[in-house]
Coordinates of C-alpha atoms and ligand atoms in Angstrom, one line a residue:
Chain A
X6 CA 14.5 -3.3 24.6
X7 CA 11.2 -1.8 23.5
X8 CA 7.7 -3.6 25.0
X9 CA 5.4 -3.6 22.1
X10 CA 3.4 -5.9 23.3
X11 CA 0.4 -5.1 21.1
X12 CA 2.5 -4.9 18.1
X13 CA 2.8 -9.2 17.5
X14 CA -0.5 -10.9 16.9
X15 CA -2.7 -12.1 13.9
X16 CA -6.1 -10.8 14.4
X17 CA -7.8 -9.2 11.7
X18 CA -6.8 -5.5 12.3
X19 CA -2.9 -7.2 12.6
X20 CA -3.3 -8.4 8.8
X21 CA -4.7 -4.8 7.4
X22 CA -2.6 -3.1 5.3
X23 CA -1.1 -0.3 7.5
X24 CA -1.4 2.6 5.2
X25 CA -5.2 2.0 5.7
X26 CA -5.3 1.4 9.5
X27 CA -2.8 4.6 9.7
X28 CA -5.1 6.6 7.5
X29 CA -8.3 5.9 8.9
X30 CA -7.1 6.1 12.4
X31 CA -5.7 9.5 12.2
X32 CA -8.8 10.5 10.2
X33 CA -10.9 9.3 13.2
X34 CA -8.5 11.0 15.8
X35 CA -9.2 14.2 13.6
X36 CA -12.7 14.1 13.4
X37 CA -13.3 13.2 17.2
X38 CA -11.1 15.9 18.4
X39 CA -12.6 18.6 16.4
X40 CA -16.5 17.5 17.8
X41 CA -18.4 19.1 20.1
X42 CA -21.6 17.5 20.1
X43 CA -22.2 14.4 22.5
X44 CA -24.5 12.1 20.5
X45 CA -21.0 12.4 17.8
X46 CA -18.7 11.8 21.0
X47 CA -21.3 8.8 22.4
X48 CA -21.1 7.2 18.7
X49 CA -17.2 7.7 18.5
X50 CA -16.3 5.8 22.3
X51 CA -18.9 2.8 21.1
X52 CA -17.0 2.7 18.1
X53 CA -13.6 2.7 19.1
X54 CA -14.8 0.5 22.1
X55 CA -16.1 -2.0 18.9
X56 CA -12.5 -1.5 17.4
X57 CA -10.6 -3.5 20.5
X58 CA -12.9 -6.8 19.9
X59 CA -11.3 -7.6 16.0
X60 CA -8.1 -6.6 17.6
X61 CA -8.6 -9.2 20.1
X62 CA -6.0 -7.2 22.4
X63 CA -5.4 -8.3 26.1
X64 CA -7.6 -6.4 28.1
X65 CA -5.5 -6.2 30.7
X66 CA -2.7 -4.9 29.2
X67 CA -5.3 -2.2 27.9
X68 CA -6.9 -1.2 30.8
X69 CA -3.1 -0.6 32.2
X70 CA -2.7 1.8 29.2
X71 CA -6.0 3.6 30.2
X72 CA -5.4 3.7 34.0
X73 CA -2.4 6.3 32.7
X74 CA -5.0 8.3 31.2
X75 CA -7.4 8.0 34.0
X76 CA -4.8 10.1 36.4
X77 CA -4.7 12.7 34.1
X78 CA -8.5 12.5 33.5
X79 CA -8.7 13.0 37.4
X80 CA -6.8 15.9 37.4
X81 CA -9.1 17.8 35.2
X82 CA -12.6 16.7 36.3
X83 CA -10.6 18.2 39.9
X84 CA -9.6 21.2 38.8
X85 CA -11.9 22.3 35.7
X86 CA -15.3 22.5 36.6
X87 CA -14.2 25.0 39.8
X88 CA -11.9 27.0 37.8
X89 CA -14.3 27.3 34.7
X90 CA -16.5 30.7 34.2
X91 CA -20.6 29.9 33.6
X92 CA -23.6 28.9 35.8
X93 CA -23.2 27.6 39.3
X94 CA -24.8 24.0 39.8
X95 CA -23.5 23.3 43.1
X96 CA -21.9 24.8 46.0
X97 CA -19.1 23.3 48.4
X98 CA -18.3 26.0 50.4
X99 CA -16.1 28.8 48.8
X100 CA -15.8 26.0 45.6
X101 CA -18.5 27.0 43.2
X102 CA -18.9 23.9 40.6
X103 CA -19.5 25.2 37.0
X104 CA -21.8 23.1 34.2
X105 CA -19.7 24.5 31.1
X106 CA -16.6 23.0 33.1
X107 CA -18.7 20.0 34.0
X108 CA -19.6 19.6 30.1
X109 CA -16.2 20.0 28.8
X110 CA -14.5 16.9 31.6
X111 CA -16.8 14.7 30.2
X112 CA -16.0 16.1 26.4
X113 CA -12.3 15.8 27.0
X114 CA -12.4 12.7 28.9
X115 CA -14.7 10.8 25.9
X116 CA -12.4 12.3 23.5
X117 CA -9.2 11.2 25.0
X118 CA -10.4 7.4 25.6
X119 CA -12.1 7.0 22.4
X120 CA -8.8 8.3 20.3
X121 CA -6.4 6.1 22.8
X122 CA -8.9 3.1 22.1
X123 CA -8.6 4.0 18.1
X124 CA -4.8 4.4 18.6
X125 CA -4.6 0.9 20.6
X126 CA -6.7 -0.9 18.1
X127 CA -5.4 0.3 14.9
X128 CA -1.9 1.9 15.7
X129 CA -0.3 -0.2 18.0
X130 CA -1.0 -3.5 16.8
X131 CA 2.0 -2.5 14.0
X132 CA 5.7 -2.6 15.3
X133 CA 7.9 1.0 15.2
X134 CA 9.5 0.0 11.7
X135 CA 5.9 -1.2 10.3
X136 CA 4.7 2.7 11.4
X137 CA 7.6 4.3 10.3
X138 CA 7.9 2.6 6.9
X139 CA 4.3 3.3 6.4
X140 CA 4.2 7.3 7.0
X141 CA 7.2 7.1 4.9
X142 CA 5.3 5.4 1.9
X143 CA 2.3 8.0 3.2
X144 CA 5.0 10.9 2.0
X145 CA 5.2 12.4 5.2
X146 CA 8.0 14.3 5.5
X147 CA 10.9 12.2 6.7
X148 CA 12.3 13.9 9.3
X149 CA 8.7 14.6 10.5
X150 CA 8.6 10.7 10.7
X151 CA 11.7 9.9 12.6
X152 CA 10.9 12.8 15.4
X153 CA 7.5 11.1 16.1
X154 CA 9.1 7.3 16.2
X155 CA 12.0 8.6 18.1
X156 CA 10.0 10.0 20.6
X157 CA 7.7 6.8 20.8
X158 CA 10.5 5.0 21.0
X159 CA 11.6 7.1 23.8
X160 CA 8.9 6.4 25.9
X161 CA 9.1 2.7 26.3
X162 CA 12.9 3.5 26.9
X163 CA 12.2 5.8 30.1
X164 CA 9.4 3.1 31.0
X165 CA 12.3 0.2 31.3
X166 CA 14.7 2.1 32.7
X167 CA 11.3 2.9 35.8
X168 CA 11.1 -0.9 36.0
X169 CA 14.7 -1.6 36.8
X170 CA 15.2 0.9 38.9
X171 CA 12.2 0.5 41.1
X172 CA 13.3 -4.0 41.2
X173 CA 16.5 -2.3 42.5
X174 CA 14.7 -0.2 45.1
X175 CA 12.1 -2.7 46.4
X176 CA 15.2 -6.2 46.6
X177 CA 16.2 -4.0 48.7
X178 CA 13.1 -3.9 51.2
X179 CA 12.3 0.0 50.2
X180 CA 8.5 0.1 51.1
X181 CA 7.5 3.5 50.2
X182 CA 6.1 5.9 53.4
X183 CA 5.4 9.4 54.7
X184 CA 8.7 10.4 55.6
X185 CA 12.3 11.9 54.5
X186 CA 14.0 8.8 53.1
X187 CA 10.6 7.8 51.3
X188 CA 10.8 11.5 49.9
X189 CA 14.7 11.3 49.2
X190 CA 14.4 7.9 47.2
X191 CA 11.5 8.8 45.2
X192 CA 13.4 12.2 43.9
X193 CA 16.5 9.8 43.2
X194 CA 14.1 7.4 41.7
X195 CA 12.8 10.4 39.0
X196 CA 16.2 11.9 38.9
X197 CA 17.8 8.7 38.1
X198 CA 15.0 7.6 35.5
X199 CA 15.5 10.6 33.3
X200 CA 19.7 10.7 33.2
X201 CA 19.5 6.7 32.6
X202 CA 16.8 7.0 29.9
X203 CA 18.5 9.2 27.8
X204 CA 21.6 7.5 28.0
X205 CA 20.2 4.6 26.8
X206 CA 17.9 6.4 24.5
X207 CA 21.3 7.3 23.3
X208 CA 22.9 4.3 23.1
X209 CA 19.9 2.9 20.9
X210 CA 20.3 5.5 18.4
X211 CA 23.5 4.7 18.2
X212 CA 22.8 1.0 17.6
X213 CA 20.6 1.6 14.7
X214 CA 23.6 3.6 13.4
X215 CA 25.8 1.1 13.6
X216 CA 23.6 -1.1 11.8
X217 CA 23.4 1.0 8.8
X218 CA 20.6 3.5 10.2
X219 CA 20.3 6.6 7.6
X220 CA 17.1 8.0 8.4
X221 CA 14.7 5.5 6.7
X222 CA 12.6 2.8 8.6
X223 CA 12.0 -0.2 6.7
X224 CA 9.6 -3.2 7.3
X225 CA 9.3 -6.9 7.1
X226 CA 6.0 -7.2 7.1
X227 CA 4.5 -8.5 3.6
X228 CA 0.7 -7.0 3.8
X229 CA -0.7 -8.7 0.8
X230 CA -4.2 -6.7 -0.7
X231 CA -7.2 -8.4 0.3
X232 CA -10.6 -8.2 0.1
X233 CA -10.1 -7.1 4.1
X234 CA -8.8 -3.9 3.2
X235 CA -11.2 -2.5 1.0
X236 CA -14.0 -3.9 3.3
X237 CA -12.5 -2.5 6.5
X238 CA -12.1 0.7 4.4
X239 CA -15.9 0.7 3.8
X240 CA -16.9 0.5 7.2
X241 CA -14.4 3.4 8.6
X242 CA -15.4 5.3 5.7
X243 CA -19.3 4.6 6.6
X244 CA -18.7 5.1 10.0
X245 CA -16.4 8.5 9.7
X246 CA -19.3 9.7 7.8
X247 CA -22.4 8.9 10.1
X248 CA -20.0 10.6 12.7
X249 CA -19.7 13.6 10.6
X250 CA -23.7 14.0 10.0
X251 CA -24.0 13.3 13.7
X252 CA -21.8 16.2 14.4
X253 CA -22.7 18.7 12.0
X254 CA -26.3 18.0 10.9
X255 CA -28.1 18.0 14.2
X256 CA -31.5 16.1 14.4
Chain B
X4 CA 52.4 -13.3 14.3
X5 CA 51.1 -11.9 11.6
X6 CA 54.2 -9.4 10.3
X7 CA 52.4 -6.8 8.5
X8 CA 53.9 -6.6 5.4
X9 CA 54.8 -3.3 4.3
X10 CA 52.7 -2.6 1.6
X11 CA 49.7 -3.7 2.6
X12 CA 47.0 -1.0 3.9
X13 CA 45.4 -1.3 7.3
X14 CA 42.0 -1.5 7.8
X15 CA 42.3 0.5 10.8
X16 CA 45.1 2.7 11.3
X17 CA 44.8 4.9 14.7
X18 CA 47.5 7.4 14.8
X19 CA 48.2 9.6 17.8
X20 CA 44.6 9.3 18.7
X21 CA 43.5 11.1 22.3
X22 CA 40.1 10.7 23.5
X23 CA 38.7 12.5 26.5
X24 CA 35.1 12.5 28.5
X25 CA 33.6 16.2 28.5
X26 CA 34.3 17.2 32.4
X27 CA 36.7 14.7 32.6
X28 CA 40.5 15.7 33.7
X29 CA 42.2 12.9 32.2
X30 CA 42.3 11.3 28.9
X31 CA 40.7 7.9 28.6
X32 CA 43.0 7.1 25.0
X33 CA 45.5 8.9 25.0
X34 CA 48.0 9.3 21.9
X35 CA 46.9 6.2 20.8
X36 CA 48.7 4.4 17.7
X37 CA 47.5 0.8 16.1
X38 CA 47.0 -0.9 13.0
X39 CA 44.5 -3.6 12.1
X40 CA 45.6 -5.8 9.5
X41 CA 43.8 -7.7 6.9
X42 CA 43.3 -10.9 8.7
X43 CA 44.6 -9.7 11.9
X44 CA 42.2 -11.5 14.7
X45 CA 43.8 -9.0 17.2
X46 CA 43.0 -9.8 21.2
X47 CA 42.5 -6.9 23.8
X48 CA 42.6 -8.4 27.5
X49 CA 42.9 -4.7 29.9
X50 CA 41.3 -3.6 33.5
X51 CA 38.0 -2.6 33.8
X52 CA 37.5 0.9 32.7
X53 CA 41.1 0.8 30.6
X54 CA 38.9 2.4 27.8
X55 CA 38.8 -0.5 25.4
X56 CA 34.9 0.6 25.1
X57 CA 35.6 3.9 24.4
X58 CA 38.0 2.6 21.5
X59 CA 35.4 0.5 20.0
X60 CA 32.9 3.9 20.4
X61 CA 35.5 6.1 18.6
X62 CA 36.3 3.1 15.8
X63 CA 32.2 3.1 15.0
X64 CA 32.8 6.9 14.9
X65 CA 30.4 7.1 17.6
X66 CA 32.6 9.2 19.7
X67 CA 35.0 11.7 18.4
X68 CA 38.9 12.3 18.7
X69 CA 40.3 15.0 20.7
X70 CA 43.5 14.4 18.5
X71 CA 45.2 12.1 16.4
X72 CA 43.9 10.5 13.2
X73 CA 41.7 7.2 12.4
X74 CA 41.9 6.0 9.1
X75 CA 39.6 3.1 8.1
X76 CA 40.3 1.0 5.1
X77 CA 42.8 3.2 3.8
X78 CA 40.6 6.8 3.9
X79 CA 40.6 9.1 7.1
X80 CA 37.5 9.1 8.9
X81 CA 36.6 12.4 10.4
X82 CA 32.9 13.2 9.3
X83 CA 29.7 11.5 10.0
X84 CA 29.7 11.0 6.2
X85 CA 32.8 8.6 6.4
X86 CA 31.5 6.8 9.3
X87 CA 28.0 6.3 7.4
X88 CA 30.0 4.1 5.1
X89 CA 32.3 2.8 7.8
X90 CA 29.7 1.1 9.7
X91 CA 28.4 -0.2 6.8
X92 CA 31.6 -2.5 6.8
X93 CA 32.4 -2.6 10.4
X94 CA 30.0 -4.3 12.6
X95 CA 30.5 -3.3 16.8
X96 CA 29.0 -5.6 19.1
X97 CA 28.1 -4.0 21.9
X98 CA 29.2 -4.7 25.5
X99 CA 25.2 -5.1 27.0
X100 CA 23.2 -6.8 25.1
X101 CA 19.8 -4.6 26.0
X102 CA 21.6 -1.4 24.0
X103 CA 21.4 -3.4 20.9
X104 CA 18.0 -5.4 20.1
X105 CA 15.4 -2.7 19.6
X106 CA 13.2 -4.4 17.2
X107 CA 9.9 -6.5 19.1
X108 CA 11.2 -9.6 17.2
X109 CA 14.4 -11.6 16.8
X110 CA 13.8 -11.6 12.7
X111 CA 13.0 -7.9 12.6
X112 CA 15.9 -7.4 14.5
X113 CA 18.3 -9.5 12.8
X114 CA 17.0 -8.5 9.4
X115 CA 17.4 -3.9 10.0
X116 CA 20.9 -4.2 8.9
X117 CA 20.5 -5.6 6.1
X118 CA 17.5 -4.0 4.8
X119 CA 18.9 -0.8 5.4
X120 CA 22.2 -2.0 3.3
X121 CA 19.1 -1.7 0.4
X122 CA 18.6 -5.6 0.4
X123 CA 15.1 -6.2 0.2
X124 CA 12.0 -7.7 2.2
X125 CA 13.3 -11.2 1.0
X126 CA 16.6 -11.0 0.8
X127 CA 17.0 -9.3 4.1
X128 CA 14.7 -12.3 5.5
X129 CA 16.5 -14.9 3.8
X130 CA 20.2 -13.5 5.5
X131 CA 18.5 -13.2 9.1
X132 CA 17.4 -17.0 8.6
X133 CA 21.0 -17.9 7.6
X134 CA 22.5 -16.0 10.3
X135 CA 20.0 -17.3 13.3
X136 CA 20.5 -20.7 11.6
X137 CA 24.5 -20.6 11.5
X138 CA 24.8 -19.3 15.3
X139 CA 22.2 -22.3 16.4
X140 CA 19.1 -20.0 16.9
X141 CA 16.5 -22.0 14.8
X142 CA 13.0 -21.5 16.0
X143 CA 14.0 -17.9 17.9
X144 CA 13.2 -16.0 14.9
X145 CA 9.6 -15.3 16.0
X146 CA 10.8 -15.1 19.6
X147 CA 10.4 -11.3 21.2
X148 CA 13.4 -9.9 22.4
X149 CA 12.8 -8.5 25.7
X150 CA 12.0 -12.3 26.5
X151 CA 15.2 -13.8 26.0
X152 CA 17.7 -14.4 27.9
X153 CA 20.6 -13.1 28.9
X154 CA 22.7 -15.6 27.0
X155 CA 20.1 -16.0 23.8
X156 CA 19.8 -11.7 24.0
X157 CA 24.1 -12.0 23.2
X158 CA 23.9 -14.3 20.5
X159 CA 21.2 -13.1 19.2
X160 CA 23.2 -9.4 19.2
X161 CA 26.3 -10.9 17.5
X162 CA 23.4 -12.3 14.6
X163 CA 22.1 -8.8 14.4
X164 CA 26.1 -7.9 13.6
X165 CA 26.9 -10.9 11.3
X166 CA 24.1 -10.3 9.2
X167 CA 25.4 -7.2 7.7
X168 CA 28.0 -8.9 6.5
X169 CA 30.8 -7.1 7.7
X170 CA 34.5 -6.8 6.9
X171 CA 35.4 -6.1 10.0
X172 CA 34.0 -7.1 13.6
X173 CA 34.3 -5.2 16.7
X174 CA 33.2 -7.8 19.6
X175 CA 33.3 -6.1 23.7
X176 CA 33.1 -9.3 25.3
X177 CA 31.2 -11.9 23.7
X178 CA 31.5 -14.4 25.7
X179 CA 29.7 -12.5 29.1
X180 CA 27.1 -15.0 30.3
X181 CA 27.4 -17.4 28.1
X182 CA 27.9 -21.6 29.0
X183 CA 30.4 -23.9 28.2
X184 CA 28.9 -25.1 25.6
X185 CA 27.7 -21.9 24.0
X186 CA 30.7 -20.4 24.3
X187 CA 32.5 -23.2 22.4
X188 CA 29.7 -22.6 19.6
X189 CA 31.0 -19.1 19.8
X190 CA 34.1 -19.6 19.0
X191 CA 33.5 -22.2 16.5
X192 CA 31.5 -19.7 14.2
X193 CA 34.3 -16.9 14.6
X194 CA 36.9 -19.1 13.7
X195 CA 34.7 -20.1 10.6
X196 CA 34.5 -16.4 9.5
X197 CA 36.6 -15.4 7.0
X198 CA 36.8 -11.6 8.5
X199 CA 39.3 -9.5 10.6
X200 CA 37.9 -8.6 14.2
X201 CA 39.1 -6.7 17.4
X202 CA 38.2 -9.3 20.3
X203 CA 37.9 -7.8 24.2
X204 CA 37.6 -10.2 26.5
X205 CA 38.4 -10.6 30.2
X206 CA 39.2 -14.5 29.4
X207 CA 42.3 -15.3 28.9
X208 CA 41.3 -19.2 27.2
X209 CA 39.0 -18.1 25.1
X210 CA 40.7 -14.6 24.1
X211 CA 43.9 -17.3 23.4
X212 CA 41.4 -19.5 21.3
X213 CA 40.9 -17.1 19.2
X214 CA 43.3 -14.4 18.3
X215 CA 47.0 -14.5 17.6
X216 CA 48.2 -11.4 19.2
X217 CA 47.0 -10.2 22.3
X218 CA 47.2 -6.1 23.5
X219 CA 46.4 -4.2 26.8
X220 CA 45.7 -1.4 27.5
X221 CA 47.5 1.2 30.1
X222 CA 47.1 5.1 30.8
X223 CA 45.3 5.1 27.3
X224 CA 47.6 3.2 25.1
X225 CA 47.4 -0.1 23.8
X226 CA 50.5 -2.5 24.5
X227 CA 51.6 -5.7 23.0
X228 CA 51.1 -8.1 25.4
X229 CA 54.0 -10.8 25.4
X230 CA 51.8 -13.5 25.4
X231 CA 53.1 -17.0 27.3
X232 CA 53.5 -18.7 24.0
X233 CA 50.8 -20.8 23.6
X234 CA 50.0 -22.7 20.1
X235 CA 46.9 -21.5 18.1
X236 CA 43.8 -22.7 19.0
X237 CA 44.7 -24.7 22.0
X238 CA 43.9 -24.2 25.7
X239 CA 47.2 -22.7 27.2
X240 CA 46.2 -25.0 30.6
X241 CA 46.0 -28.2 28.7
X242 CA 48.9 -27.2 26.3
X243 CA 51.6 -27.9 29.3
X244 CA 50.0 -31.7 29.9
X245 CA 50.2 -32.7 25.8
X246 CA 53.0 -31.4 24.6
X247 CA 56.3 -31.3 24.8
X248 CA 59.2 -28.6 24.1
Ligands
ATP14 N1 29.9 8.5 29.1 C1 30.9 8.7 29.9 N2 31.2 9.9 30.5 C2 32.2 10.0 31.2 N3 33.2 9.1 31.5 C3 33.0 7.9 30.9 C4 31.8 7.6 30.1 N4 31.9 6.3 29.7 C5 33.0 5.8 30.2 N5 33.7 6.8 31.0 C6 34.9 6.6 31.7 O1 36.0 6.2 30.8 C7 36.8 5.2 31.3 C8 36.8 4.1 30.3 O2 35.6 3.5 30.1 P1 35.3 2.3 29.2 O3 33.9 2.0 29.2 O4 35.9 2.6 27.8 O5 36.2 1.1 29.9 P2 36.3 -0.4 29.5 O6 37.8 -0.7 29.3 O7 35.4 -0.8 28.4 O8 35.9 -1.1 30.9 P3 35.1 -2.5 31.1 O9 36.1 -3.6 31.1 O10 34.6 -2.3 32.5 O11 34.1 -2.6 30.1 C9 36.2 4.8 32.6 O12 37.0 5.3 33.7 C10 34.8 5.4 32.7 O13 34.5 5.9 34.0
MG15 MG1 33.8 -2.0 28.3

């Protein structure tokens, strides 16, 4: 049981061929990550911000994907601008906050949402097979390929088995608190999670075996060539190259 | 029932097979001997954590033999190799449901099977049509599988199995969940197929329905079961009210 929920619809970005959406989206991911400069970084989040509209992907579901990221963000914009060396801006008492830590949260945080906005747009509106079948007709190498899908298929596995186990917890009036049984549950819940994940992690695999599985992901998808491609390939190509100038040709 | 003839090979031949969980301290199969005949619609009807699973696991090569030796349509099967083109022929349905659709869609699902037997975009779509169709699932194809339900997620499963087009079934209770009047579709499509299959079932009228020799399982070996006589194919509870011996 693998949520994919992005995976079925039949927006414009769903009807791309997804050699095209896979290549221009790691291309992107590339380019953002290796920038430094924020007028490139501003350009890149409007960008992939723009990408979720012909994607017409539920917002809410997105913003439940981002909120992930947004705990992580938190950790760092906590930790990085007291820990970072450079110039003192502000003082709260033995905390000194840094600017260069300061300047490189908001770097990493723009990076990270603009490449999971790319991903989300481009990426996940194809299903596992789709992906897989594509970097394999993309020559990369194929055990390259089934690592990556395994572990992405992985992922939605250990997210499932989270769901059920937490239904189980709460029909069973578990309201979560300060104290020793709240503490004891919730290391039972994580505990749990991971032995029951990769069971069934296990058990998949061993599905696919049994239906013939041999290392090779194949898809149903027809993608027909159209016009669509070569125009969507103009724009990420006119659009990777403005970000590049941005970047490395400074006004 | 079916009095294997001599010279004809087994499809499945388990010989002395032992099977045992790592940490365990007991064997879950344990010397294990049984043949599968062509044709054979064999019935296993055993306790709760007997090990008919585990049989089905070690059949599909999934698990592997302490001791003993399986052969499968007439060749030993030891390597990962043999079991590649086992399961190609051999199709396990699995006891739950959720460890066997992984695909978002009930096409996508139905058709992996057979487009990784080499068929190709159309063919593979045209057989997961045919399947869904023959099990009564017209209009799920487009369906996602996480949504279904418990029932539609097993039939659905066994479509995933049929479409491969195996020689041999494997099924660990199929009829789990299912109503009345599914159920009776069930067994209306396996006795249509013209295939061999290992039936588990905890049911004895629908187990009787379908099979015509019925084993159990005890301290790890599979038993004949004397079955109360019944006539093919006919409830054993209304058997007593029509007929008379
Ligand atoms: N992964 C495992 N590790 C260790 N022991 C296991 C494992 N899976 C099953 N067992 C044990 O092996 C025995 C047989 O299990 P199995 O699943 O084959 O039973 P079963 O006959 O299919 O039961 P049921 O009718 O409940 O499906 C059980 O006692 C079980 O506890
Ligand atoms: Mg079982």
């Amino acid at each position: 049981m693998i949520q994919e929920t992005f995976a079925i619809g039949d927006s414009i970005i769903h009807r791309l061929d997804p050699r095209v959406r896979v290549v221009f989206a790691t291309l992107f991911s590339f380019l953002v990550a290796l920038s430094d400069r924020f007028p490139t970084l501003y350009a890149a989040f409007g960008i992939s911000v723009l990408m979720i509209i012909p994607a017409r992907l539920d917002i809410r579901e997105a913003g439940k994907r981002l909120k992930t990221l947004f705990w992580f963000m938190l950790l760092i914009w906590m930790v990085l601008p007291l820990t970072f060396e450079g110039d003192t801006i502000y003082r709260l008492g033995v905390f000194a906050v840094k600017r260069q830590g300061l300047v490189l949260c908001a770097q990493i945080t723009l990076k990270a949402v603009s490449i999971l906005l790319i991903f989300m747009a481009l990426l996940s509106t194809m299903n596992i097979n789709t992906l897989g079948h594509t970097l394999n007709r993309l020559s990369v190498p194929g055990k390259l390929v089934h690592l990556f899908l395994i572990t992405y298929r992985y992922i939605f596995v250990i997210e499932e088995e989270y769901r059920r186990l937490r239904t189980a917890i709460k029909i069973r009036g578990f309201k979560s608190g300060t104290n020793l049984h709240s503490y004891k549950t919730h290391a039972y819940l994580l505990g749990m999670l991971f032995v029951r994940a990769s069971i069934r992690a296990e058990r998949v695999h061993e599905a696919m075996l049994c239906r013939g599985f041999h290392g090779r992901f194949y898809s149903l998808d027809g993608y027909k060539p159209s016009r669509k491609n070569r125009n969507f390939s103009i724009i990420m190509t006119a659009a990777i190259a403005c970000l590049t100038f941005i970047e490395y040709y400074p006004i | 029932m079916n009095k294997p003839a001599p010279d004809r090979i087994p499809l499945i031949r388990l010989s002395g097979v032992s099977y045992r969980y790592p940490g365990a301290d007991t064997n879950v199969i344990d010397n294990l001997d049984f043949q599968l005949y062509p044709g054979d619609r064999t019935g296993v009807m055993a306790p709760n954590g007997s090990g008919k699973t585990t049989l089905f696991y070690l059949l599909m090569g999934l698990l592997k033999p302490s001791d003993g030796l399986i052969e499968i349509f007439g060749k030993p099967a030891e390597t990962e190799k043999d079991f590649e083109q086992i399961r190609r022929r051999i199709g396990l349905l699995f006891q739950d449901a959720d460890d066997q659709l992984f695909s978002p869609t009930v096409l996508e699902d139905v058709a992996f099977g057979p487009l990784n037997l080499g068929k190709n975009q159309e063919e593979a779509r045209d057989i997961a049509m045919k399947t869904l169709n023959e099990l009564g699932l017209d209009g799920y194809e487009n369906k996602i599988t996480f949504k279904l339900s418990g029932g539609e997620k097993r039939l659905v499963s066994l479509a995933t199995v049929l479409a491969m087009e195996p020689d041999v079934l494997l099924l660990d209770e199929p009829s789990t969940g299912l109503d009345e009047k599914t159920k009776a579709r069930l067994v209306n499509v396996l006795l249509n197929l013209d295939l061999s299959y290992i039936l588990i079932s905890h049911e004895t009228s629908f187990l009787y329905d379908l099979t015509d020799s019925v084993y159990t399982m005890r301290q790890g070996k599979m038993k004949r079961a004397e079955k109360i006589h019944v006539h093919p194919h006919v409830h054993p509870h209304t058997s007593h009210i029509r007929h008379h011996h």
